[in-house]
Coordinates of C-alpha atoms in Angstrom, one line a residue:
Chain N
X1 CA 59.3 194.2 164.5
X2 CA 62.2 195.7 162.5
X3 CA 63.4 194.5 159.8
X4 CA 66.8 193.7 159.8
X5 CA 69.3 194.7 157.2
X6 CA 69.9 192.4 154.6
X7 CA 73.4 191.0 155.6
X8 CA 75.7 189.6 152.6
X9 CA 75.5 186.2 152.0
X10 CA 79.4 185.3 152.3
X11 CA 80.3 182.2 150.1
X12 CA 84.1 181.2 151.1
X13 CA 84.7 179.0 153.8
X14 CA 84.9 180.8 157.3
X15 CA 85.9 180.4 160.6
X16 CA 83.7 178.0 162.7
X17 CA 81.8 178.8 165.9
X18 CA 82.6 175.3 167.2
X19 CA 86.6 175.4 166.9
X20 CA 86.3 179.2 168.5
X21 CA 84.5 177.8 171.5
X22 CA 87.5 175.1 171.5
X23 CA 90.3 178.3 171.5
X24 CA 88.0 180.0 174.2
X25 CA 88.4 176.7 176.3
X26 CA 92.0 176.1 175.6
X27 CA 91.6 180.4 177.0
X28 CA 89.9 179.5 180.1
X29 CA 92.7 176.7 180.6
X30 CA 90.8 173.7 180.4
X31 CA 92.4 170.2 180.8
X32 CA 90.3 168.5 178.5
X33 CA 87.9 169.5 175.8
X34 CA 85.5 166.9 174.6
X35 CA 83.7 167.3 171.3
X36 CA 80.2 165.7 171.3
X37 CA 80.1 164.7 167.4
X38 CA 81.3 162.7 164.8
X39 CA 84.5 161.8 164.4
X40 CA 86.2 163.8 162.2
X41 CA 84.4 167.4 162.6
X42 CA 86.9 170.3 163.4
X43 CA 90.2 167.3 163.2
X44 CA 92.6 170.3 161.9
X45 CA 92.1 172.7 165.0
X46 CA 91.4 170.1 167.6
X47 CA 95.1 168.8 166.3
X48 CA 96.5 171.8 166.7
X49 CA 95.3 172.4 170.2
X50 CA 96.7 169.3 171.5
X51 CA 100.0 171.3 170.8
X52 CA 99.0 174.2 173.4
X53 CA 98.7 171.5 176.0
X54 CA 95.3 170.8 176.3
X55 CA 93.5 166.8 175.4
X56 CA 91.2 167.2 172.7
X57 CA 88.7 164.1 172.5
X58 CA 85.4 163.3 170.8
X59 CA 82.4 161.2 171.6
X60 CA 83.0 159.8 167.8
X61 CA 79.0 159.5 166.9
X62 CA 78.5 157.7 164.1
X63 CA 75.4 156.6 162.2
X64 CA 73.9 155.2 165.0
X65 CA 74.5 158.3 167.1
X66 CA 73.0 160.2 165.2
X67 CA 69.6 158.0 165.0
X68 CA 69.6 156.8 168.4
X69 CA 71.5 159.8 170.7
X70 CA 74.6 159.9 171.6
X71 CA 73.8 160.3 175.5
X72 CA 75.6 157.1 176.4
X73 CA 78.6 157.5 174.7
X74 CA 78.8 161.6 176.2
X75 CA 78.6 159.8 179.8
X76 CA 81.1 157.2 179.0
X77 CA 83.9 159.1 177.9
X78 CA 83.1 161.8 180.6
X79 CA 84.1 158.7 183.0
X80 CA 87.0 158.1 180.6
X81 CA 88.6 161.4 180.7
X82 CA 88.6 161.8 184.1
X83 CA 90.4 158.5 184.7
X84 CA 93.0 159.0 182.1
X85 CA 93.9 162.6 182.5
X86 CA 92.7 163.8 185.9
X87 CA 91.4 166.8 185.0
X88 CA 90.9 170.5 187.0
X89 CA 88.0 171.2 184.7
X90 CA 86.5 169.9 181.9
X91 CA 84.7 171.5 178.7
X92 CA 82.3 169.9 176.7
X93 CA 81.6 171.4 173.0
X94 CA 78.6 170.8 170.7
X95 CA 78.9 169.9 167.1
X96 CA 76.1 170.3 164.4
X97 CA 74.6 167.3 164.6
X98 CA 74.6 166.6 168.2
X99 CA 72.8 170.0 168.4
X100 CA 70.0 169.1 165.8
X101 CA 69.2 166.0 167.4
X102 CA 68.7 167.6 170.3
X103 CA 71.4 166.4 172.6
X104 CA 70.9 167.8 176.5
X105 CA 74.5 168.2 177.4
X106 CA 74.3 169.0 180.9
X107 CA 71.9 165.8 181.6
X108 CA 75.4 163.9 180.5
X109 CA 76.9 165.6 182.9
X110 CA 74.6 165.2 185.9
X111 CA 74.6 161.5 185.0
X112 CA 78.5 161.4 185.0
X113 CA 79.1 163.6 188.1
X114 CA 82.3 164.4 187.8
X115 CA 84.0 165.9 190.7
X116 CA 85.3 169.0 188.8
X117 CA 83.4 171.6 186.7
X118 CA 82.3 171.2 183.3
X119 CA 81.8 173.7 180.9
X120 CA 79.3 173.1 178.8
X121 CA 78.8 174.4 175.4
X122 CA 75.7 174.4 173.2
X123 CA 77.3 175.4 169.9
X124 CA 77.1 174.4 166.3
X125 CA 78.9 175.9 163.2
X126 CA 75.8 177.3 162.2
X127 CA 76.6 180.9 162.7
X128 CA 76.6 183.8 160.4
X129 CA 80.0 184.7 162.3
X130 CA 81.5 182.6 164.6
X131 CA 82.1 184.7 167.7
X132 CA 79.1 183.4 168.7
X133 CA 81.3 180.3 170.0
X134 CA 83.4 182.0 172.1
X135 CA 80.4 183.7 173.4
X136 CA 78.8 180.4 174.4
X137 CA 81.9 179.3 175.8
X138 CA 82.1 182.5 178.0
X139 CA 78.6 182.3 178.9
X140 CA 78.9 178.9 180.2
X141 CA 81.7 179.7 181.8
X142 CA 80.4 182.3 183.9
X143 CA 77.0 180.2 184.9
X144 CA 80.2 177.5 185.9
X145 CA 81.8 180.0 188.2
X146 CA 84.9 180.2 186.0
X147 CA 85.0 183.8 185.0
X148 CA 83.7 186.7 187.0
X149 CA 80.8 188.9 185.2
X150 CA 82.9 191.9 184.5
X151 CA 85.1 189.7 183.0
X152 CA 82.5 188.5 180.9
X153 CA 80.7 191.8 180.1
X154 CA 84.6 193.1 179.1
X155 CA 84.7 190.3 176.4
X156 CA 81.1 190.5 174.8
X157 CA 81.7 194.3 174.3
X158 CA 85.5 193.1 172.5
X159 CA 83.7 190.2 170.7
X160 CA 81.2 193.0 169.5
X161 CA 83.7 195.1 168.1
X162 CA 85.8 192.0 166.3
X163 CA 82.5 190.9 164.6
X164 CA 82.3 194.8 163.3
X165 CA 86.2 194.6 162.6
X166 CA 85.6 192.1 159.8
X167 CA 82.4 193.1 158.3
X168 CA 83.9 196.6 157.9
X169 CA 87.4 195.5 156.7
X170 CA 87.9 192.1 157.4
X171 CA 87.1 188.5 156.2
X172 CA 82.7 189.4 156.2
X173 CA 83.3 192.1 154.0
X174 CA 82.7 190.7 151.2
X175 CA 80.5 188.2 149.4
X176 CA 83.6 186.4 147.7
X177 CA 87.3 186.9 148.9
X178 CA 89.8 185.2 146.7
X179 CA 92.6 184.4 149.1
X180 CA 96.3 185.6 148.1
X181 CA 99.7 185.3 149.3
X182 CA 100.0 189.4 149.1
X183 CA 102.9 191.2 148.4
X184 CA 106.7 189.9 147.7
X185 CA 108.2 190.1 151.3
X186 CA 111.8 190.5 149.8
X187 CA 110.7 193.6 148.1
X188 CA 108.9 195.0 151.2
X189 CA 111.8 194.2 153.2
X190 CA 113.8 196.2 150.4
X191 CA 111.4 199.2 150.9
X192 CA 111.6 199.5 154.3
X193 CA 115.1 199.5 154.4
X194 CA 115.0 202.2 151.6
X195 CA 112.8 204.0 153.8
X196 CA 114.9 204.2 157.1
X197 CA 118.7 204.9 154.8
X198 CA 116.5 208.2 153.6
X199 CA 116.0 209.0 157.3
X200 CA 112.5 208.4 157.4
X201 CA 110.9 207.6 160.9
X202 CA 108.5 205.1 161.1
X203 CA 106.4 203.4 163.5
X204 CA 105.5 199.6 164.5
X205 CA 102.1 198.7 165.8
X206 CA 101.7 195.1 167.3
X207 CA 98.1 194.6 167.1
X208 CA 97.6 191.0 167.3
X209 CA 95.5 188.5 168.6
X210 CA 96.2 186.5 171.6
X211 CA 99.1 184.1 170.6
X212 CA 99.0 185.1 166.9
X213 CA 101.9 187.8 168.9
X214 CA 104.3 185.5 169.0
X215 CA 105.0 185.6 165.3
X216 CA 103.8 189.4 164.6
X217 CA 106.5 190.2 167.2
X218 CA 109.2 189.2 165.1
X219 CA 108.7 191.3 162.7
X220 CA 109.0 194.5 165.7
X221 CA 112.0 192.5 166.4
X222 CA 113.2 192.5 163.1
X223 CA 112.7 196.2 161.9
X224 CA 114.3 197.6 165.5
X225 CA 117.2 195.2 164.5
X226 CA 117.7 196.4 160.9
X227 CA 117.3 200.2 162.0
X228 CA 120.0 199.6 164.4
X229 CA 122.5 198.5 161.8
X230 CA 121.7 201.5 159.8
X231 CA 122.8 203.9 162.9
X232 CA 118.8 205.3 162.5
X233 CA 117.6 203.3 166.0
X234 CA 115.8 205.9 167.4
X235 CA 113.9 206.7 164.2
X236 CA 111.6 203.7 165.1
X237 CA 108.7 204.1 167.6
X238 CA 106.9 200.9 168.6
X239 CA 103.6 200.2 169.7
X240 CA 102.2 197.1 170.7
X241 CA 99.3 195.6 172.8
X242 CA 100.9 193.5 175.7
X243 CA 99.1 194.7 178.9
X244 CA 99.9 191.6 180.5
X245 CA 96.7 193.0 183.5
X246 CA 94.2 192.5 181.0
X247 CA 92.1 188.9 179.7
X248 CA 91.9 185.4 180.4
X249 CA 95.2 183.9 182.6
X250 CA 96.5 181.9 179.3
X251 CA 95.9 185.7 177.3
X252 CA 97.8 187.4 179.9
X253 CA 100.8 185.0 180.1
X254 CA 101.2 185.1 176.3
X255 CA 101.5 189.7 176.9
X256 CA 104.3 188.0 179.9
X257 CA 106.6 186.4 177.6
X258 CA 106.1 188.4 174.9
X259 CA 107.0 191.5 176.6
X260 CA 109.8 189.8 178.6
X261 CA 111.5 188.6 175.2
X262 CA 110.8 192.4 173.8
X263 CA 113.0 193.4 177.2
X264 CA 115.9 190.8 176.0
X265 CA 116.1 191.7 172.9
X266 CA 116.5 195.3 173.8
X267 CA 113.4 196.6 172.1
X268 CA 111.6 199.4 174.2
X269 CA 107.6 199.4 173.5
X270 CA 107.0 202.9 173.7
X271 CA 103.0 203.0 173.6
X272 CA 101.1 199.4 175.0
X273 CA 98.4 200.0 173.3
X274 CA 96.0 197.2 175.4
X275 CA 95.1 193.8 176.4
X276 CA 96.1 191.0 173.4
X277 CA 92.6 190.2 173.7
X278 CA 92.0 193.6 172.5
X279 CA 93.2 193.6 169.3
X280 CA 89.4 194.9 168.1
X281 CA 89.8 198.4 170.6
X282 CA 93.4 198.2 170.6
X283 CA 93.5 200.2 166.6
X284 CA 91.5 203.0 168.0
X285 CA 94.1 203.2 170.5
X286 CA 97.1 203.3 168.7
X287 CA 95.4 206.1 166.2
X288 CA 94.9 208.3 168.8
X289 CA 98.2 207.9 170.3
X290 CA 99.6 208.6 166.7
X291 CA 97.3 211.7 166.2
X292 CA 98.6 213.4 169.3
X293 CA 102.2 212.4 169.5
X294 CA 103.5 211.1 166.3
X295 CA 101.4 212.3 163.6
X296 CA 104.6 213.5 161.4
X297 CA 106.0 210.5 160.9
X298 CA 106.6 208.9 157.6
X299 CA 105.7 205.1 157.2
X300 CA 103.7 202.5 159.8
X301 CA 104.0 198.8 159.7
X302 CA 101.2 196.9 161.3
X303 CA 101.1 193.3 162.5
X304 CA 98.2 191.5 163.3
X305 CA 94.8 192.5 163.2
X306 CA 95.9 195.5 160.7
X307 CA 92.6 196.6 159.5
X308 CA 91.5 197.4 163.1
X309 CA 93.7 200.9 162.6
X310 CA 91.2 203.7 161.8
X311 CA 92.8 205.1 158.2
X312 CA 92.2 208.6 159.4
X313 CA 94.2 208.5 162.0
X314 CA 97.2 207.7 159.7
X315 CA 97.0 210.2 156.8
X316 CA 99.8 210.2 154.2
X317 CA 101.8 207.7 155.9
X318 CA 102.9 204.7 154.0
X319 CA 101.4 202.0 155.3
X320 CA 103.3 198.0 155.4
X321 CA 100.7 195.7 157.0
X322 CA 101.6 191.9 157.9
X323 CA 98.5 189.8 158.6
X324 CA 98.2 185.9 158.9
X325 CA 94.8 186.1 156.7
X326 CA 94.9 185.4 153.1
X327 CA 91.8 186.3 152.6
X328 CA 92.7 189.9 154.5
X329 CA 94.9 191.0 151.3
X330 CA 92.3 192.7 148.8
X331 CA 90.0 194.6 151.6
X332 CA 93.4 196.0 153.1
X333 CA 94.5 197.4 149.4
X334 CA 91.4 198.7 149.1
X335 CA 91.6 200.5 152.4
X336 CA 94.6 201.8 151.3
X337 CA 97.2 199.6 152.6
X338 CA 100.0 200.2 150.2
X339 CA 102.0 196.8 151.3
X340 CA 100.6 193.8 152.4
X341 CA 101.9 190.9 153.6
X342 CA 100.6 187.5 154.5
X343 CA 102.2 185.1 157.0
X344 CA 101.1 182.1 155.6
X345 CA 100.1 179.2 158.2
X346 CA 101.0 181.8 161.1
X347 CA 98.6 180.2 163.7
X348 CA 99.9 176.6 164.0
X349 CA 103.8 178.0 164.6
X350 CA 102.4 179.8 167.8
X351 CA 100.7 177.1 169.9
X352 CA 102.1 175.8 172.3
X353 CA 105.0 177.8 172.8
X354 CA 106.4 181.1 175.6
X355 CA 108.7 183.2 173.2
X356 CA 108.7 185.1 170.0
X357 CA 109.0 182.9 166.3
X358 CA 110.7 183.7 163.7
X359 CA 108.5 185.1 161.3
X360 CA 109.0 184.6 157.3
X361 CA 109.1 188.8 157.0
X362 CA 111.9 189.4 160.0
X363 CA 113.5 186.5 158.2
X364 CA 113.5 188.2 155.2
X365 CA 114.0 191.7 156.4
X366 CA 117.3 190.5 157.8
X367 CA 118.5 188.4 155.4
X368 CA 117.8 191.5 152.7
X369 CA 119.8 193.8 155.3
X370 CA 122.6 191.2 155.5
X371 CA 123.9 192.2 152.1
X372 CA 124.0 196.3 152.6
Chain A
X1 CA 35.5 184.3 188.5
X2 CA 37.9 186.2 190.2
X3 CA 36.7 186.4 193.9
X4 CA 39.0 184.3 195.4
X5 CA 41.8 184.8 192.5
X6 CA 44.2 186.7 195.1
X7 CA 44.1 183.4 197.4
X8 CA 44.9 181.1 194.2
X9 CA 48.0 183.8 193.4
X10 CA 49.5 182.8 196.5
X11 CA 48.9 179.3 196.2
X12 CA 52.6 179.8 194.6
X13 CA 54.6 182.5 192.6
X14 CA 55.7 180.2 190.1
X15 CA 53.7 179.5 187.2
X16 CA 52.1 175.8 186.5
X17 CA 53.9 174.4 183.5
X18 CA 52.3 171.5 181.8
X19 CA 53.0 169.1 178.6
X20 CA 49.9 167.2 176.9
X21 CA 51.3 163.9 175.7
X22 CA 49.8 161.3 173.9
X23 CA 48.7 159.7 170.3
X24 CA 48.8 161.6 167.6
X25 CA 45.0 162.9 166.7
X26 CA 44.1 161.6 170.0
X27 CA 42.7 165.0 170.7
X28 CA 45.1 167.1 172.9
X29 CA 45.1 170.2 171.3
X30 CA 41.5 170.2 171.6
X31 CA 42.0 169.1 175.5
X32 CA 44.3 171.5 175.9
X33 CA 42.9 174.8 174.4
X34 CA 39.7 174.0 176.6
X35 CA 41.7 173.9 179.5
X36 CA 43.2 176.8 178.7
X37 CA 40.0 178.2 177.9
X38 CA 38.4 177.1 181.4
X39 CA 41.3 178.3 183.2
X40 CA 41.1 181.2 181.9
X41 CA 37.2 181.6 183.3
X42 CA 38.8 180.5 186.6
X43 CA 40.5 183.7 186.8
X44 CA 44.0 182.5 186.0
X45 CA 46.2 183.9 183.4
X46 CA 47.5 181.5 181.0
X47 CA 49.3 180.7 177.8
X48 CA 49.1 177.8 175.3
X49 CA 52.3 177.2 173.1
X50 CA 51.5 174.9 170.0
X51 CA 54.7 173.1 169.0
X52 CA 53.4 171.3 166.3
X53 CA 54.7 172.2 163.1
X54 CA 50.9 172.3 161.8
X55 CA 50.6 175.3 164.1
X56 CA 47.0 174.9 165.4
X57 CA 47.3 174.6 168.9
X58 CA 45.7 177.9 169.5
X59 CA 43.1 178.3 166.8
X60 CA 40.0 177.6 168.8
X61 CA 41.0 180.0 170.8
X62 CA 41.3 182.8 167.9
X63 CA 37.8 182.4 166.8
X64 CA 39.4 180.0 164.4
X65 CA 42.1 182.7 162.9
X66 CA 45.9 181.4 162.5
X67 CA 48.9 183.7 163.8
X68 CA 52.2 184.2 162.6
X69 CA 54.6 181.9 164.4
X70 CA 58.1 182.3 165.7
X71 CA 59.5 180.0 163.2
X72 CA 58.6 181.8 160.0
X73 CA 59.3 184.7 161.3
X74 CA 63.1 184.0 162.1
X75 CA 63.2 182.7 158.5
X76 CA 62.1 186.6 157.2
X77 CA 64.9 187.5 159.3
X78 CA 63.2 189.9 161.2
X79 CA 64.2 191.3 164.5
X80 CA 61.3 189.6 167.0
X81 CA 59.5 191.2 170.1
X82 CA 57.5 189.7 172.3
X83 CA 54.6 191.4 171.0
X84 CA 55.1 190.0 167.2
X85 CA 54.2 186.2 168.6
X86 CA 52.4 186.4 171.7
X87 CA 48.6 186.8 170.9
X88 CA 45.3 187.2 173.2
X89 CA 42.6 184.5 172.5
X90 CA 39.5 184.6 174.4
X91 CA 39.3 185.5 177.8
X92 CA 43.0 186.7 177.7
X93 CA 44.7 183.2 177.2
X94 CA 48.2 184.1 175.4
X95 CA 48.1 182.2 172.1
X96 CA 52.2 181.3 170.7
X97 CA 52.7 178.8 168.1
X98 CA 56.3 177.7 166.9
X99 CA 55.2 176.6 163.8
X100 CA 57.6 174.4 161.5
X101 CA 58.7 173.3 158.2
X102 CA 56.3 171.8 155.6
X103 CA 56.0 168.3 155.8
X104 CA 59.2 165.9 154.6
X105 CA 61.2 168.7 154.7
X106 CA 64.1 170.4 156.8
X107 CA 64.0 169.3 160.5
X108 CA 60.8 170.3 162.5
X109 CA 62.5 168.6 166.3
X110 CA 65.0 171.1 165.7
X111 CA 62.5 174.0 165.4
X112 CA 61.4 173.5 168.4
X113 CA 64.6 173.7 169.9
X114 CA 65.3 177.4 168.5
X115 CA 61.9 178.6 168.9
X116 CA 61.5 177.9 172.5
X117 CA 65.2 179.4 173.0
X118 CA 64.2 182.2 171.1
X119 CA 61.1 182.9 173.2
X120 CA 62.9 182.2 176.0
X121 CA 64.9 185.2 175.0
X122 CA 62.2 187.9 174.2
X123 CA 58.8 187.1 176.3
X124 CA 58.3 187.9 180.0
X125 CA 55.0 187.2 179.5
X126 CA 55.8 183.7 180.9
X127 CA 56.9 185.1 184.2
X128 CA 53.0 186.4 185.2
X129 CA 51.0 183.5 184.3
X130 CA 49.5 181.3 186.4
X131 CA 49.3 178.2 183.7
X132 CA 51.6 177.6 180.3
X133 CA 50.5 174.9 178.7
X134 CA 52.6 173.3 175.9
X135 CA 51.0 171.8 173.6
X136 CA 53.4 169.4 171.9
X137 CA 52.7 167.1 168.6
X138 CA 51.7 163.0 169.1
X139 CA 54.7 161.3 169.0
X140 CA 57.8 162.1 170.3
X141 CA 59.7 161.0 167.6
X142 CA 63.5 163.1 168.1
X143 CA 65.3 165.1 170.7
X144 CA 63.7 168.2 169.4
X145 CA 60.0 167.1 170.5
X146 CA 60.7 166.8 174.1
X147 CA 63.1 169.9 174.3
X148 CA 60.4 171.8 176.4
X149 CA 60.8 169.1 179.4
X150 CA 64.6 168.6 178.4
X151 CA 64.9 172.2 178.4
X152 CA 63.4 172.3 182.2
X153 CA 60.5 174.7 181.0
X154 CA 57.5 171.9 181.8
X155 CA 56.9 170.6 185.2
X156 CA 54.3 168.7 184.8
X157 CA 53.3 166.1 182.3
X158 CA 50.0 164.6 181.6
X159 CA 48.9 161.5 179.2
X160 CA 46.3 161.7 177.2
X161 CA 44.8 158.3 175.8
X162 CA 41.5 156.5 175.1
X163 CA 40.5 153.1 175.6
X164 CA 41.8 151.3 172.2
X165 CA 44.6 150.2 172.0
X166 CA 47.0 152.2 169.7
X167 CA 46.2 155.2 172.0
X168 CA 47.1 153.0 174.8
X169 CA 50.1 151.8 173.7
X170 CA 51.4 154.8 172.5
X171 CA 50.4 156.4 176.0
X172 CA 52.9 153.0 177.4
X173 CA 55.6 154.2 175.4
X174 CA 55.5 157.8 176.3
X175 CA 55.0 156.8 180.3
X176 CA 58.2 154.7 179.4
X177 CA 60.6 157.6 177.3
X178 CA 59.2 160.0 180.5
X179 CA 60.5 157.9 182.9
X180 CA 63.7 157.4 180.8
X181 CA 64.3 161.0 181.2
X182 CA 63.4 161.4 185.0
X183 CA 60.1 163.2 184.2
X184 CA 57.2 162.2 186.5
X185 CA 53.6 162.0 185.1
X186 CA 51.0 164.2 186.9
X187 CA 48.0 162.1 185.8
X188 CA 46.0 160.1 182.7
X189 CA 43.5 162.1 180.7
X190 CA 40.6 160.0 179.1
X191 CA 39.6 161.2 175.9
X192 CA 36.4 158.6 175.0
X193 CA 36.1 157.4 171.9
X194 CA 33.2 155.5 173.1
X195 CA 34.7 151.6 172.7
X196 CA 33.6 149.5 175.1
X197 CA 34.7 149.4 179.3
X198 CA 37.1 152.5 178.2
X199 CA 37.0 154.0 181.5
X200 CA 37.4 151.0 183.3
X201 CA 40.4 150.3 180.6
X202 CA 41.8 153.7 181.0
X203 CA 41.8 153.8 184.7
X204 CA 43.5 150.5 185.2
X205 CA 46.0 151.4 182.5
X206 CA 46.8 154.8 185.1
X207 CA 47.1 152.3 187.8
X208 CA 49.3 149.7 186.8
X209 CA 51.4 152.5 186.1
X210 CA 51.3 153.9 189.5
X211 CA 49.6 157.2 188.3
X212 CA 45.8 158.1 188.4
X213 CA 42.8 158.9 185.6
X214 CA 42.4 162.4 186.6
X215 CA 39.4 162.6 183.9
X216 CA 36.7 160.9 181.5
X217 CA 36.2 163.1 178.5
X218 CA 33.4 161.5 177.0
X219 CA 32.7 161.7 173.5
X220 CA 30.2 164.9 172.8
X221 CA 29.1 165.6 169.1
X222 CA 29.4 169.9 170.6
X223 CA 33.1 169.2 170.7
X224 CA 33.4 169.2 166.9
X225 CA 30.5 171.7 166.1
X226 CA 32.5 174.2 168.3
X227 CA 35.6 173.4 166.8
X228 CA 34.7 173.6 163.2
X229 CA 33.4 177.1 163.9
X230 CA 36.4 177.9 165.1
X231 CA 36.1 178.0 168.8
X232 CA 36.5 175.7 172.4
X233 CA 33.6 174.4 173.8
X234 CA 34.1 176.7 176.8
X235 CA 33.3 179.8 174.5
X236 CA 30.6 178.9 172.4
X237 CA 28.8 176.2 174.8
X238 CA 29.5 177.2 178.1
X239 CA 26.5 175.5 179.3
X240 CA 27.3 172.0 177.7
X241 CA 27.9 169.1 180.2
X242 CA 31.3 168.6 177.9
X243 CA 32.1 172.1 179.3
X244 CA 31.5 171.2 183.1
X245 CA 33.5 168.2 182.5
X246 CA 36.7 170.3 181.4
X247 CA 36.1 173.0 184.0
X248 CA 36.5 170.3 186.6
X249 CA 39.8 168.9 184.7
X250 CA 40.8 172.2 184.7
X251 CA 40.5 172.5 188.3
X252 CA 42.0 169.0 189.2
X253 CA 45.3 170.2 187.5
X254 CA 45.5 173.8 188.5
X255 CA 45.2 172.2 192.7
X256 CA 47.4 169.4 191.4
X257 CA 50.8 168.6 192.8
X258 CA 51.2 164.6 192.8
X259 CA 53.2 163.5 190.4
X260 CA 55.0 160.2 189.7
X261 CA 57.6 158.5 187.8
X262 CA 55.4 156.1 185.4
X263 CA 55.9 152.2 185.3
X264 CA 55.4 151.1 181.4
X265 CA 53.3 148.2 181.4
X266 CA 54.6 145.1 179.2
X267 CA 53.3 144.9 176.0
X268 CA 51.6 141.7 176.9
X269 CA 49.5 143.8 179.8
X270 CA 48.7 146.1 177.6
X271 CA 46.7 143.5 175.3
X272 CA 45.4 141.9 178.0
X273 CA 44.0 144.9 179.6
X274 CA 41.9 146.0 176.4
X275 CA 40.9 142.4 175.6

């Protein structure tokens, strides 16, 4: 019996495992996700996911459901969605209340007996790491024969790495992290332009988590456009995690779309550092490449999950990072990032799209460059 | 003992996993621990899993000692291994206590759910057993208390009752509940309280709901005496008549493979039966 190292008690609100399970079901391309619980549970994300083309519905358990159980409601809803949406794949996600009262998702599935596979995820939001929700969803998908053992093992490793990254320098690194809007975008834009004007050489690294890449890619595009405008286009090296042979189908699709957009806009990605679900490990790949080939570059612009790039691979470089996590600012400043920018509300704008969308920082950079 | 073990092992590789349900205080833990001890005497590998927050299911198999519970250990944040929660009691019976919150606090039902999930993950001992007994709390008051069955762990459910009206009423409710979740009943056991026509009443009850009375355990002071000292009858008074009753019950359970979907009696009929 070994005493586990006492974990810190984090008091700021954090991502939910239920929501993580929902997003994973989306990546698994379910047509309908059923939340078995109260009507308001996970509302904001349930709503957003509808933008991504999946139907999210709820059994809407009320006080009666809490007391008497929600088996009949779940069976009825399974029947209803089968009829309304004609789905090919259904997901069911537990909630705190349905798990506490011991609801058996499987019993309801057996009774409703829909003629399509159902991924049952017994999950609540009481886990320290929200990656648990992803893991449970993948385990159920494996049981239902939706993903292969190999893909499951691969994802499991990535989730463990993601949890470590968040604990080390991310939103799980401190008891309390105040949200911050980061540095002023136009000032940082000005700084990048100055660096380019001085003939300094820079690296862009897009290390994005799945669909968030649709917006982070815009920063890569903007930096290249401005460098080209200043006649120093060749001073920029681009890295991005857009390997379209890795991950679940939907994740590969994002990689394809973003790569196509890069190509159309004449952006050369010199180094493809991994799949779009490999953000916890692609940082190491980028770090190694820099050590081998680009160690004499002057500055680096990292977007997505910038804290996954090891600091000892980029010594002496000026670091500009772009995140969508307001609680990520302080940890990255402490790591030694010189400029940290937050793309507020990035995620909602990257759902349901197939093309790169404009980022606030990209727009700022272009605007400042216009006046040159 | 032990001579015909191999034959028994060949009967089936899968362990027999049973749960005994009945009104609180009717003697489930006494019956469970004596059956466990009797089966161990017969040479079977036995495990008892106490699912009552009071964590007293295995106490008479452990000479009156208490063992750390799964939930207590989980709460303290330690990494639990099998050795931390599985303890050997009388004649090699493996004892486990789920534990739970203080009365009136938190949610004992959820406790059972997480504890048995944990146990499933860390313990391989269950695979080597011939008999596993889940000792569950009296009334199935919420979803958690039915988890051992719902999670597909228990394959046979027995109902324990006396011939008194209230325990029969509870037993009847349990039968109704089991049918509702498609779980058959493997038999009725009477733990007598020495009320009038007791065997006849429970026999009739068992018959009318579609099952059998598989044992009649008479009320004997010696069971109490042994428990007060912290032992089962099998250990403290193996030559007593009541020990033979438990022995017979143990053999019946180990050889039994019939079960029925119970048909609960109407309240009126139940009252008639006991009048």
